[in-house]
Amino acid sequence: MEYLDFELPIKELDEQLDKCIAVGKNSGVNVASTCKEIENKIQETKHSIYDHLTPWQKVQLSRHPNRPYSLDYCYALTDNTFIELHGDRSFADDKAMVGGLGKIDGTTFMIIGQQKGKNTKERQYRRFGMPNPEGYRKALRLMKVAEKFNIPILTLIDTPGAYPGLEAEERGQGEAIAQNILQMCTIKVPIICVVIGEGASGGALGIGVGNKVYMMENTWYSVISPESCSSILWRSWEYKAQAAENLKLTAEDSLKLGIIDDIIKEPLGGAHYNPEKAYEALKKQVLSAYTELEKMSPKEIVEHRQNKFINIGIFNG
């Protein structure tokens, strides 16, 4: 387990617990009561830290290297029935955007998400979860396939933004994202979107137009990252914590502002502490949403989705 700066008190206690267990094994001394005290202290420390996280600390948790990524959810939710589909049928297969078919409790879903890497080599291969235009075109192709065969769509959002490279702009990055937003407003099957990590800018919105939009507890959703906001406003990354506070990017802020429908609780400390529990919580929310949406006609589904986004941002003074 890797620890973030604000998690160091937990790291120290974990190390003490490991030493206590090792002493008991090596010496034959009964250290059960001492270990229990340390375990209780760990739980107390976790609650004192994780129950009072700042927006910037939540941003850090959303980027935790041990956190489950889209493919982890794809296989876990579908009990390994997930079959990945590739290519945009126009240019290439973008490895930063994954998608395919899988059964969630017997119901076939088209699952699409941004995929980061678990090590340096894979992160380069996946471009840190930043899709090129062909990634968004692949996602749209899969959504159209789902619509053709009346299959509900689940999107998993986890990106620091669409890829900003020259080649992405040459191939129409802005047009690809805009086309996705337009087409997702008219697709006639239920779309459920979940922010499982980072939800930054148009890169997230390119697969984020759904009938139901949820956020995992320790994630963020914003037009810009705290670091980029800080560099624009203060010409320095040093104010990223202040930027995170002012951007109102946490799940609680998004729910209060009406941007999302609900927050999916994570295990204490984040999804990486107990991935199985995180998978189960997300699965339960997705199935609950689908149970509600499957009762609607195709016309009602489209109207429901459009009205949801039309109403975002309305201010009654």
Short mmCIF file of C-alpha atoms in Angstrom, two decimals:
data_model
loop_
_atom_site.label_atom_id
_atom_site.label_comp_id
_atom_site.label_asym_id
_atom_site.label_seq_id
_atom_site.Cartn_x
_atom_site.Cartn_y
_atom_site.Cartn_z
CA MET A 1 0.00 0.00 0.00
CA GLU A 2 1.24 3.45 -0.92
CA TYR A 3 0.46 6.29 1.48
CA LEU A 4 -0.31 9.92 0.70
CA ASP A 5 1.21 12.71 2.80
CA PHE A 6 -1.84 13.11 5.03
CA GLU A 7 -1.99 9.32 5.55
CA LEU A 8 1.45 9.07 7.21
CA PRO A 9 -0.01 8.69 10.74
CA ILE A 10 -1.85 5.59 9.46
CA LYS A 11 1.36 4.28 7.89
CA GLU A 12 3.19 4.58 11.22
CA LEU A 13 0.45 2.65 13.03
CA ASP A 14 0.35 -0.02 10.31
CA GLU A 15 4.09 -0.50 10.71
CA GLN A 16 3.68 -0.78 14.49
CA LEU A 17 1.01 -3.43 13.99
CA ASP A 18 3.25 -5.42 11.63
CA LYS A 19 6.08 -5.30 14.17
CA CYS A 20 3.74 -6.35 16.97
CA ILE A 21 2.54 -9.36 14.97
CA ALA A 22 6.13 -10.27 14.06
CA VAL A 23 7.24 -10.12 17.72
CA GLY A 24 4.40 -12.42 18.70
CA LYS A 25 5.31 -14.96 16.03
CA ASN A 26 9.05 -14.91 16.72
CA SER A 27 8.94 -14.91 20.52
CA GLY A 28 5.83 -16.92 21.21
CA VAL A 29 4.58 -14.16 23.52
CA ASN A 30 0.83 -13.45 23.49
CA VAL A 31 0.57 -9.92 22.04
CA ALA A 32 -3.10 -10.13 21.03
CA SER A 33 -4.22 -7.37 23.38
CA THR A 34 -1.46 -5.02 22.22
CA CYS A 35 -2.26 -5.71 18.56
CA LYS A 36 -5.95 -5.08 19.26
CA GLU A 37 -5.13 -1.71 20.82
CA ILE A 38 -3.11 -0.74 17.75
CA GLU A 39 -5.92 -1.88 15.44
CA ASN A 40 -8.41 0.24 17.37
CA LYS A 41 -6.05 3.20 17.15
CA ILE A 42 -5.76 2.67 13.39
CA GLN A 43 -9.53 2.80 13.03
CA GLU A 44 -9.75 5.94 15.17
CA THR A 45 -7.01 7.61 13.14
CA LYS A 46 -8.66 6.66 9.86
CA HIS A 47 -11.96 8.18 10.98
CA SER A 48 -10.25 11.35 12.19
CA ILE A 49 -8.56 11.75 8.80
CA TYR A 50 -11.09 10.44 6.26
CA ASP A 51 -14.18 11.93 7.90
CA HIS A 52 -12.71 15.44 7.51
CA LEU A 53 -10.97 15.40 4.13
CA THR A 54 -10.37 18.70 2.34
CA PRO A 55 -11.26 19.00 -1.36
CA TRP A 56 -7.55 18.80 -2.28
CA GLN A 57 -7.11 15.64 -0.22
CA LYS A 58 -10.05 14.10 -2.07
CA VAL A 59 -8.38 15.00 -5.35
CA GLN A 60 -5.26 13.20 -4.14
CA LEU A 61 -7.30 10.13 -3.13
CA SER A 62 -8.97 10.05 -6.56
CA ARG A 63 -5.49 9.70 -8.07
CA HIS A 64 -4.23 7.06 -5.64
CA PRO A 65 -2.11 4.55 -7.63
CA ASN A 66 -3.75 1.60 -5.87
CA ARG A 67 -7.27 2.77 -6.71
CA PRO A 68 -9.35 0.47 -9.00
CA TYR A 69 -9.50 1.58 -12.64
CA SER A 70 -12.17 1.12 -15.30
CA LEU A 71 -11.12 -2.36 -16.42
CA ASP A 72 -11.07 -3.52 -12.80
CA TYR A 73 -14.70 -2.47 -12.51
CA CYS A 74 -15.57 -3.96 -15.92
CA TYR A 75 -14.42 -7.44 -14.93
CA ALA A 76 -15.63 -7.26 -11.33
CA LEU A 77 -19.14 -6.02 -12.15
CA THR A 78 -19.62 -8.63 -14.88
CA ASP A 79 -18.07 -11.59 -13.03
CA ASN A 80 -15.40 -11.75 -15.76
CA THR A 81 -17.91 -11.99 -18.60
CA PHE A 82 -16.67 -8.65 -20.01
CA ILE A 83 -15.58 -8.82 -23.66
CA GLU A 84 -13.58 -5.80 -24.83
CA LEU A 85 -14.31 -4.34 -28.27
CA HIS A 86 -11.74 -2.32 -30.18
CA GLY A 87 -11.32 0.44 -32.75
CA ASP A 88 -13.24 3.45 -34.06
CA ARG A 89 -13.48 1.98 -37.59
CA SER A 90 -11.89 5.14 -38.91
CA PHE A 91 -8.34 5.65 -37.60
CA ALA A 92 -7.12 3.54 -34.69
CA ASP A 93 -7.86 1.77 -31.41
CA ASP A 94 -7.29 4.21 -28.57
CA LYS A 95 -5.90 2.39 -25.52
CA ALA A 96 -6.95 5.22 -23.19
CA MET A 97 -10.62 4.44 -23.89
CA VAL A 98 -11.91 0.93 -23.28
CA GLY A 99 -15.32 -0.54 -23.93
CA GLY A 100 -17.19 -3.76 -24.43
CA LEU A 101 -20.06 -6.01 -23.45
CA GLY A 102 -20.68 -7.80 -20.18
CA LYS A 103 -23.52 -9.13 -18.03
CA ILE A 104 -24.29 -7.48 -14.69
CA ASP A 105 -26.57 -9.82 -12.76
CA GLY A 106 -27.83 -11.33 -16.00
CA THR A 107 -28.43 -8.02 -17.83
CA THR A 108 -26.13 -7.21 -20.74
CA PHE A 109 -24.52 -3.76 -20.52
CA MET A 110 -22.26 -1.85 -22.89
CA ILE A 111 -19.55 -0.61 -20.52
CA ILE A 112 -17.26 2.22 -21.63
CA GLY A 113 -14.55 3.94 -19.62
CA GLN A 114 -11.22 5.73 -19.56
CA GLN A 115 -8.37 3.49 -18.50
CA LYS A 116 -5.21 4.59 -16.68
CA GLY A 117 -2.18 2.37 -16.19
CA LYS A 118 -1.00 0.56 -13.06
CA ASN A 119 2.71 1.08 -13.72
CA THR A 120 4.91 3.49 -15.68
CA LYS A 121 4.97 1.43 -18.88
CA GLU A 122 1.21 0.89 -18.89
CA ARG A 123 0.53 4.54 -18.07
CA GLN A 124 2.48 5.58 -21.14
CA TYR A 125 0.61 2.96 -23.18
CA ARG A 126 -2.73 4.31 -21.94
CA ARG A 127 -1.58 7.97 -22.02
CA PHE A 128 -2.57 8.29 -18.35
CA GLY A 129 -6.24 7.86 -19.29
CA MET A 130 -6.31 10.83 -21.70
CA PRO A 131 -8.13 9.75 -24.88
CA ASN A 132 -7.42 10.94 -28.39
CA PRO A 133 -10.30 11.75 -30.77
CA GLU A 134 -10.40 8.13 -31.93
CA GLY A 135 -11.10 7.15 -28.33
CA TYR A 136 -14.25 9.25 -28.24
CA ARG A 137 -15.24 8.01 -31.69
CA LYS A 138 -14.78 4.43 -30.49
CA ALA A 139 -16.96 5.20 -27.48
CA LEU A 140 -19.67 6.66 -29.71
CA ARG A 141 -19.49 3.66 -32.07
CA LEU A 142 -20.07 1.32 -29.14
CA MET A 143 -22.95 3.44 -27.88
CA LYS A 144 -24.59 3.24 -31.31
CA VAL A 145 -24.15 -0.55 -31.28
CA ALA A 146 -25.81 -0.64 -27.87
CA GLU A 147 -28.68 1.49 -29.14
CA LYS A 148 -29.17 -0.79 -32.16
CA PHE A 149 -29.52 -3.88 -29.96
CA ASN A 150 -31.38 -2.14 -27.10
CA ILE A 151 -28.52 -2.60 -24.60
CA PRO A 152 -28.17 -0.16 -21.65
CA ILE A 153 -24.94 1.81 -21.42
CA LEU A 154 -22.67 2.29 -18.41
CA THR A 155 -19.79 4.77 -18.63
CA LEU A 156 -16.94 4.96 -16.11
CA ILE A 157 -15.27 8.37 -15.98
CA ASP A 158 -11.64 8.60 -14.85
CA THR A 159 -9.52 11.07 -16.79
CA PRO A 160 -7.38 14.15 -16.11
CA GLY A 161 -8.73 15.43 -19.45
CA ALA A 162 -8.71 14.64 -23.13
CA TYR A 163 -5.21 14.28 -24.60
CA PRO A 164 -3.86 17.79 -25.38
CA GLY A 165 -1.23 16.78 -27.96
CA LEU A 166 -0.82 18.24 -31.44
CA GLU A 167 -1.93 15.03 -33.15
CA ALA A 168 -5.17 15.05 -31.14
CA GLU A 169 -5.96 18.57 -32.31
CA GLU A 170 -5.08 17.66 -35.89
CA ARG A 171 -7.59 14.81 -35.82
CA GLY A 172 -10.37 16.94 -34.34
CA GLN A 173 -10.38 16.52 -30.58
CA GLY A 174 -12.95 19.25 -29.93
CA GLU A 175 -15.25 18.02 -32.70
CA ALA A 176 -15.10 14.42 -31.43
CA ILE A 177 -16.08 15.42 -27.90
CA ALA A 178 -18.81 17.77 -29.14
CA GLN A 179 -20.20 15.03 -31.40
CA ASN A 180 -20.33 12.63 -28.45
CA ILE A 181 -22.21 15.14 -26.31
CA LEU A 182 -24.67 15.78 -29.14
CA GLN A 183 -25.25 12.11 -29.93
CA MET A 184 -25.52 11.05 -26.28
CA CYS A 185 -28.41 13.50 -25.94
CA THR A 186 -30.43 11.47 -28.48
CA ILE A 187 -29.48 7.82 -27.81
CA LYS A 188 -32.64 5.84 -27.06
CA VAL A 189 -31.35 3.43 -24.42
CA PRO A 190 -30.61 4.16 -20.74
CA ILE A 191 -27.20 5.72 -20.05
CA ILE A 192 -25.71 5.58 -16.54
CA CYS A 193 -22.51 7.52 -15.86
CA VAL A 194 -20.23 7.11 -12.84
CA VAL A 195 -17.15 9.17 -11.95
CA ILE A 196 -14.80 6.57 -10.43
CA GLY A 197 -11.71 8.78 -10.19
CA GLU A 198 -10.93 12.06 -11.92
CA GLY A 199 -13.60 13.84 -13.94
CA ALA A 200 -11.85 16.67 -15.73
CA SER A 201 -13.23 19.01 -18.36
CA GLY A 202 -14.56 17.94 -21.76
CA GLY A 203 -12.49 14.78 -21.51
CA ALA A 204 -14.95 13.58 -18.88
CA LEU A 205 -18.09 15.09 -20.42
CA GLY A 206 -17.35 13.26 -23.69
CA ILE A 207 -18.77 10.11 -22.07
CA GLY A 208 -20.64 11.85 -19.26
CA VAL A 209 -24.11 12.67 -20.63
CA GLY A 210 -26.42 10.21 -18.92
CA ASN A 211 -29.91 9.73 -17.51
CA LYS A 212 -28.25 9.11 -14.17
CA VAL A 213 -24.86 10.54 -13.17
CA TYR A 214 -23.13 9.38 -10.00
CA MET A 215 -19.80 10.00 -8.29
CA MET A 216 -17.82 7.72 -6.06
CA GLU A 217 -17.28 9.35 -2.67
CA ASN A 218 -13.60 10.30 -3.09
CA THR A 219 -13.67 11.65 -6.64
CA TRP A 220 -13.88 15.05 -8.30
CA TYR A 221 -15.71 16.52 -11.29
CA SER A 222 -14.78 19.93 -12.67
CA VAL A 223 -14.14 21.99 -15.76
CA ILE A 224 -10.44 22.19 -14.86
CA SER A 225 -7.96 20.54 -12.52
CA PRO A 226 -6.88 22.40 -9.35
CA GLU A 227 -3.29 22.61 -10.62
CA SER A 228 -4.29 24.14 -13.95
CA CYS A 229 -6.69 26.53 -12.25
CA SER A 230 -3.93 27.60 -9.86
CA SER A 231 -1.45 28.14 -12.69
CA ILE A 232 -3.95 30.33 -14.57
CA LEU A 233 -5.14 32.44 -11.63
CA TRP A 234 -1.92 32.64 -9.60
CA ARG A 235 0.66 31.63 -12.23
CA SER A 236 1.84 28.93 -9.85
CA TRP A 237 0.77 25.41 -8.81
CA GLU A 238 1.32 26.29 -5.15
CA TYR A 239 -2.31 27.39 -4.72
CA LYS A 240 -3.84 24.12 -5.94
CA ALA A 241 -5.43 23.39 -2.54
CA GLN A 242 -7.10 26.82 -2.54
CA ALA A 243 -8.21 26.28 -6.14
CA ALA A 244 -9.71 22.89 -5.23
CA GLU A 245 -11.70 24.55 -2.45
CA ASN A 246 -13.06 27.28 -4.72
CA LEU A 247 -13.86 25.01 -7.70
CA LYS A 248 -16.52 23.12 -5.71
CA LEU A 249 -15.42 19.89 -7.33
CA THR A 250 -16.17 17.26 -4.69
CA ALA A 251 -19.05 14.78 -4.86
CA GLU A 252 -20.86 16.64 -2.07
CA ASP A 253 -20.58 19.93 -3.98
CA SER A 254 -21.80 18.34 -7.23
CA LEU A 255 -24.78 16.77 -5.49
CA LYS A 256 -25.68 20.07 -3.83
CA LEU A 257 -25.46 21.88 -7.19
CA GLY A 258 -27.66 19.28 -8.90
CA ILE A 259 -24.95 18.07 -11.28
CA ILE A 260 -25.13 14.46 -10.09
CA ASP A 261 -27.94 12.27 -8.80
CA ASP A 262 -26.23 10.63 -5.86
CA ILE A 263 -22.92 9.71 -4.20
CA ILE A 264 -21.69 6.10 -4.08
CA LYS A 265 -20.10 5.43 -0.70
CA GLU A 266 -16.58 4.02 -0.61
CA PRO A 267 -14.91 1.87 2.04
CA LEU A 268 -13.22 3.84 4.82
CA GLY A 269 -10.03 5.30 3.36
CA GLY A 270 -11.05 4.96 -0.28
CA ALA A 271 -11.93 2.30 -2.85
CA HIS A 272 -8.37 0.95 -2.84
CA TYR A 273 -8.66 -0.24 0.78
CA ASN A 274 -11.45 -2.68 -0.10
CA PRO A 275 -12.03 -2.87 -3.88
CA GLU A 276 -14.61 -5.66 -3.56
CA LYS A 277 -16.79 -3.47 -1.34
CA ALA A 278 -16.42 -0.58 -3.82
CA TYR A 279 -17.41 -2.85 -6.73
CA GLU A 280 -20.48 -4.04 -4.86
CA ALA A 281 -21.58 -0.50 -3.98
CA LEU A 282 -21.27 0.65 -7.60
CA LYS A 283 -23.03 -2.46 -8.89
CA LYS A 284 -25.93 -1.94 -6.50
CA GLN A 285 -26.35 1.69 -7.60
CA VAL A 286 -26.18 0.83 -11.31
CA LEU A 287 -28.80 -1.92 -11.03
CA SER A 288 -31.06 0.35 -8.97
CA ALA A 289 -30.82 3.08 -11.62
CA TYR A 290 -31.46 0.62 -14.44
CA THR A 291 -34.53 -0.78 -12.68
CA GLU A 292 -35.97 2.73 -12.73
CA LEU A 293 -34.93 3.58 -16.29
CA GLU A 294 -35.97 0.34 -18.00
CA LYS A 295 -39.62 1.20 -17.33
CA MET A 296 -39.36 4.23 -19.65
CA SER A 297 -40.03 4.22 -23.37
CA PRO A 298 -37.21 5.25 -25.76
CA LYS A 299 -38.84 8.67 -26.17
CA GLU A 300 -39.12 9.14 -22.40
CA ILE A 301 -35.49 8.11 -21.91
CA VAL A 302 -34.28 10.76 -24.36
CA GLU A 303 -36.52 13.46 -22.86
CA HIS A 304 -35.43 12.51 -19.34
CA ARG A 305 -31.74 12.84 -20.25
CA GLN A 306 -32.15 16.10 -22.13
CA ASN A 307 -34.24 17.71 -19.39
CA LYS A 308 -31.71 16.65 -16.77
CA PHE A 309 -28.94 18.64 -18.46
CA ILE A 310 -31.14 21.53 -19.55
CA ASN A 311 -32.04 22.10 -15.90
CA ILE A 312 -28.43 22.14 -14.69
CA GLY A 313 -27.35 25.71 -14.02
CA ILE A 314 -30.80 27.24 -13.68
CA PHE A 315 -30.71 29.81 -10.89
CA ASN A 316 -33.77 31.02 -9.06
CA GLY A 317 -32.93 34.30 -7.35
#
